[in-house]
């Protein structure tokens, strides 16, 4: 099985969005450089242009992703990226509600009730490739259940003060190893930690 990585951009004070799901400047670094993250006809090739340092970090990470796990909130907010996620071949949505009828039937999106079942499905789909888990409530549940191998955080120099927490409502302590990734991009600091077992 591939590595399960909890990942997202985060404010310095630990938020991935404000109370109204606004991300403010958290994703501005995806458009502040001249180096594309992806190339080809993915539809994302012209949208994401970052600094060279960020591209050297993000490109291999995104290329390694076989499946992404997200919550229903993110699916609804983005309309599932119209069936074309920025990275990976498959998306697993943690939801008790089914896929909307008629929504992009060609897209490899799977709606699964419960975090353990979602991770199992994502690992099945990803094979040896990485399973990326979006941070927030679902990501916090994955960490709390002991299903995350690593945590990757793109720290953006902004303070939100309140909002949606990177780790959701995690209510227990979880130890991480010292960072094995520390990369300074333009208006972002990329950090990677292995989860201590």
Short mmCIF file of C-alpha atoms in Angstrom, two decimals:
data_model
loop_
_atom_site.label_atom_id
_atom_site.label_comp_id
_atom_site.label_asym_id
_atom_site.label_seq_id
_atom_site.Cartn_x
_atom_site.Cartn_y
_atom_site.Cartn_z
CA UNK A 1 0.00 0.00 0.00
CA UNK A 2 1.05 3.55 -0.68
CA UNK A 3 1.69 6.25 1.89
CA UNK A 4 -1.32 8.10 3.32
CA UNK A 5 -0.51 11.83 3.52
CA UNK A 6 -2.73 14.40 5.23
CA UNK A 7 -2.16 17.63 3.27
CA UNK A 8 -3.36 21.20 2.75
CA UNK A 9 -2.38 24.84 2.89
CA UNK A 10 -2.68 26.41 6.33
CA UNK A 11 -2.51 29.83 7.97
CA UNK A 12 0.21 30.39 10.55
CA UNK A 13 -2.42 30.00 13.29
CA UNK A 14 -3.68 26.63 12.05
CA UNK A 15 -6.68 27.31 9.78
CA UNK A 16 -7.41 26.11 6.24
CA UNK A 17 -10.42 28.40 5.75
CA UNK A 18 -12.44 31.02 7.58
CA UNK A 19 -15.90 30.34 9.08
CA UNK A 20 -17.54 30.95 5.68
CA UNK A 21 -15.12 28.55 3.92
CA UNK A 22 -13.17 31.43 2.38
CA UNK A 23 -9.49 30.65 1.86
CA UNK A 24 -8.28 34.24 1.50
CA UNK A 25 -4.60 34.26 0.44
CA UNK A 26 -3.94 30.61 1.36
CA UNK A 27 -3.71 29.49 -2.26
CA UNK A 28 -2.17 32.64 -3.77
CA UNK A 29 1.25 30.93 -3.90
CA UNK A 30 -0.19 28.57 -6.54
CA UNK A 31 -0.28 31.55 -8.93
CA UNK A 32 2.68 33.73 -7.93
CA UNK A 33 5.49 32.16 -9.95
CA UNK A 34 6.47 31.27 -13.47
CA UNK A 35 6.95 27.50 -13.14
CA UNK A 36 3.95 25.27 -13.93
CA UNK A 37 3.23 22.44 -11.49
CA UNK A 38 1.60 20.26 -14.12
CA UNK A 39 2.00 20.21 -17.86
CA UNK A 40 -0.13 18.83 -20.64
CA UNK A 41 -3.85 19.01 -21.18
CA UNK A 42 -5.05 18.44 -17.63
CA UNK A 43 -6.81 21.78 -17.48
CA UNK A 44 -4.69 22.67 -14.45
CA UNK A 45 -1.49 23.37 -16.41
CA UNK A 46 -2.21 27.06 -16.94
CA UNK A 47 -3.77 27.65 -13.51
CA UNK A 48 -0.88 26.67 -11.23
CA UNK A 49 2.41 28.52 -11.70
CA UNK A 50 4.61 28.65 -8.63
CA UNK A 51 8.18 29.47 -7.64
CA UNK A 52 10.89 27.01 -8.72
CA UNK A 53 11.36 25.88 -5.11
CA UNK A 54 7.64 25.12 -4.72
CA UNK A 55 7.49 23.36 -8.11
CA UNK A 56 10.41 21.11 -7.17
CA UNK A 57 8.45 20.05 -4.09
CA UNK A 58 4.89 19.93 -5.45
CA UNK A 59 5.50 18.27 -8.84
CA UNK A 60 6.78 14.92 -7.51
CA UNK A 61 4.21 14.93 -4.72
CA UNK A 62 1.30 15.44 -7.11
CA UNK A 63 2.75 12.90 -9.57
CA UNK A 64 2.82 10.28 -6.81
CA UNK A 65 -0.87 10.66 -5.91
CA UNK A 66 -3.10 7.80 -6.99
CA UNK A 67 -6.20 8.74 -5.01
CA UNK A 68 -7.41 11.72 -2.98
CA UNK A 69 -9.78 11.55 -0.01
CA UNK A 70 -11.98 14.58 0.64
CA UNK A 71 -15.05 15.41 2.69
CA UNK A 72 -18.46 16.20 1.30
CA UNK A 73 -18.05 19.87 2.24
CA UNK A 74 -15.05 20.28 -0.10
CA UNK A 75 -16.80 18.30 -2.81
CA UNK A 76 -19.82 20.61 -2.61
CA UNK A 77 -17.71 23.80 -2.42
CA UNK A 78 -15.69 22.91 -5.52
CA UNK A 79 -18.35 20.83 -7.29
CA UNK A 80 -15.73 18.08 -7.21
CA UNK A 81 -13.46 20.14 -9.48
CA UNK A 82 -15.96 19.26 -12.23
CA UNK A 83 -14.72 15.66 -12.18
CA UNK A 84 -11.07 16.62 -12.85
CA UNK A 85 -9.05 16.80 -9.62
CA UNK A 86 -5.74 18.69 -9.69
CA UNK A 87 -3.81 15.51 -8.81
CA UNK A 88 -4.44 11.79 -8.81
CA UNK A 89 -6.66 9.52 -10.85
CA UNK A 90 -9.38 8.84 -8.29
CA UNK A 91 -11.28 10.76 -5.60
CA UNK A 92 -12.97 9.19 -2.60
CA UNK A 93 -15.58 11.41 -0.95
CA UNK A 94 -16.46 10.71 2.69
CA UNK A 95 -20.22 11.19 2.73
CA UNK A 96 -23.44 9.52 3.81
CA UNK A 97 -25.07 11.05 0.73
CA UNK A 98 -24.53 9.42 -2.68
CA UNK A 99 -22.91 10.99 -5.71
CA UNK A 100 -25.31 13.52 -7.22
CA UNK A 101 -27.41 11.90 -9.90
CA UNK A 102 -25.99 12.51 -13.38
CA UNK A 103 -22.87 14.27 -12.04
CA UNK A 104 -19.89 13.59 -14.35
CA UNK A 105 -20.50 9.84 -14.86
CA UNK A 106 -17.07 9.45 -16.45
CA UNK A 107 -15.22 10.69 -13.34
CA UNK A 108 -13.62 8.18 -10.98
CA UNK A 109 -15.28 9.54 -7.84
CA UNK A 110 -16.42 7.15 -5.12
CA UNK A 111 -18.74 8.13 -2.27
CA UNK A 112 -18.05 6.15 0.90
CA UNK A 113 -19.60 6.42 4.37
CA UNK A 114 -16.93 6.58 7.08
CA UNK A 115 -13.23 7.35 7.24
CA UNK A 116 -11.81 3.80 7.58
CA UNK A 117 -13.82 2.61 4.58
CA UNK A 118 -12.76 5.68 2.58
CA UNK A 119 -9.06 5.08 3.27
CA UNK A 120 -9.43 1.40 2.39
CA UNK A 121 -11.13 2.29 -0.91
CA UNK A 122 -8.51 4.94 -1.70
CA UNK A 123 -5.67 2.49 -1.01
CA UNK A 124 -7.34 -0.10 -3.24
CA UNK A 125 -7.62 2.47 -6.05
CA UNK A 126 -4.14 3.95 -5.55
CA UNK A 127 -2.25 0.66 -5.27
CA UNK A 128 1.37 1.53 -4.46
CA UNK A 129 0.82 5.21 -5.16
CA UNK A 130 0.15 7.87 -2.51
CA UNK A 131 -3.24 8.49 -0.94
CA UNK A 132 -3.64 12.24 -0.33
CA UNK A 133 -6.15 13.22 2.36
CA UNK A 134 -7.44 16.77 2.45
CA UNK A 135 -7.00 18.36 5.86
CA UNK A 136 -9.97 19.48 7.96
CA UNK A 137 -12.56 17.34 9.69
CA UNK A 138 -11.94 14.25 7.54
CA UNK A 139 -8.17 14.68 7.77
CA UNK A 140 -8.36 15.01 11.55
CA UNK A 141 -10.43 11.83 11.74
CA UNK A 142 -7.84 10.00 9.60
CA UNK A 143 -5.06 11.15 11.95
CA UNK A 144 -7.06 10.26 15.07
CA UNK A 145 -7.80 6.78 13.69
CA UNK A 146 -4.08 6.13 13.18
CA UNK A 147 -4.49 5.91 9.39
CA UNK A 148 -2.16 8.77 8.37
CA UNK A 149 1.52 8.08 7.68
CA UNK A 150 2.57 11.67 7.08
CA UNK A 151 1.37 15.26 7.46
CA UNK A 152 2.28 17.81 4.77
CA UNK A 153 1.53 21.46 5.47
CA UNK A 154 1.95 24.45 3.15
CA UNK A 155 2.17 27.26 5.72
CA UNK A 156 1.15 30.66 4.34
CA UNK A 157 2.13 33.85 6.19
CA UNK A 158 -1.35 34.98 7.24
CA UNK A 159 -3.25 34.87 10.54
CA UNK A 160 -6.96 34.05 10.30
CA UNK A 161 -7.85 34.24 14.00
CA UNK A 162 -10.66 31.72 13.60
CA UNK A 163 -12.18 29.39 11.07
CA UNK A 164 -11.87 25.78 9.94
CA UNK A 165 -8.98 24.07 11.66
CA UNK A 166 -6.34 22.15 9.73
CA UNK A 167 -6.86 19.08 11.95
CA UNK A 168 -10.60 19.56 12.41
CA UNK A 169 -11.84 18.68 15.87
CA UNK A 170 -8.95 16.41 16.91
CA UNK A 171 -9.20 16.19 20.69
CA UNK A 172 -6.10 14.19 21.58
CA UNK A 173 -2.36 14.64 21.23
CA UNK A 174 -0.59 13.01 18.27
CA UNK A 175 3.19 13.06 17.99
CA UNK A 176 4.96 13.71 14.71
CA UNK A 177 8.62 13.14 13.89
CA UNK A 178 10.97 16.04 13.19
CA UNK A 179 10.26 17.52 9.76
CA UNK A 180 11.82 15.64 6.86
CA UNK A 181 10.72 18.39 4.44
CA UNK A 182 11.42 22.08 4.98
CA UNK A 183 11.28 24.10 1.75
CA UNK A 184 10.90 27.86 1.49
CA UNK A 185 8.80 28.90 -1.50
CA UNK A 186 7.48 32.34 -2.39
CA UNK A 187 4.85 33.25 0.26
CA UNK A 188 4.72 29.62 1.47
CA UNK A 189 6.75 27.26 3.65
CA UNK A 190 6.41 23.57 2.75
CA UNK A 191 6.71 21.24 5.75
CA UNK A 192 6.51 17.46 5.91
CA UNK A 193 6.31 15.27 9.01
CA UNK A 194 6.05 11.52 9.47
CA UNK A 195 3.49 10.44 12.05
CA UNK A 196 5.16 8.84 15.03
CA UNK A 197 3.94 5.28 15.62
#
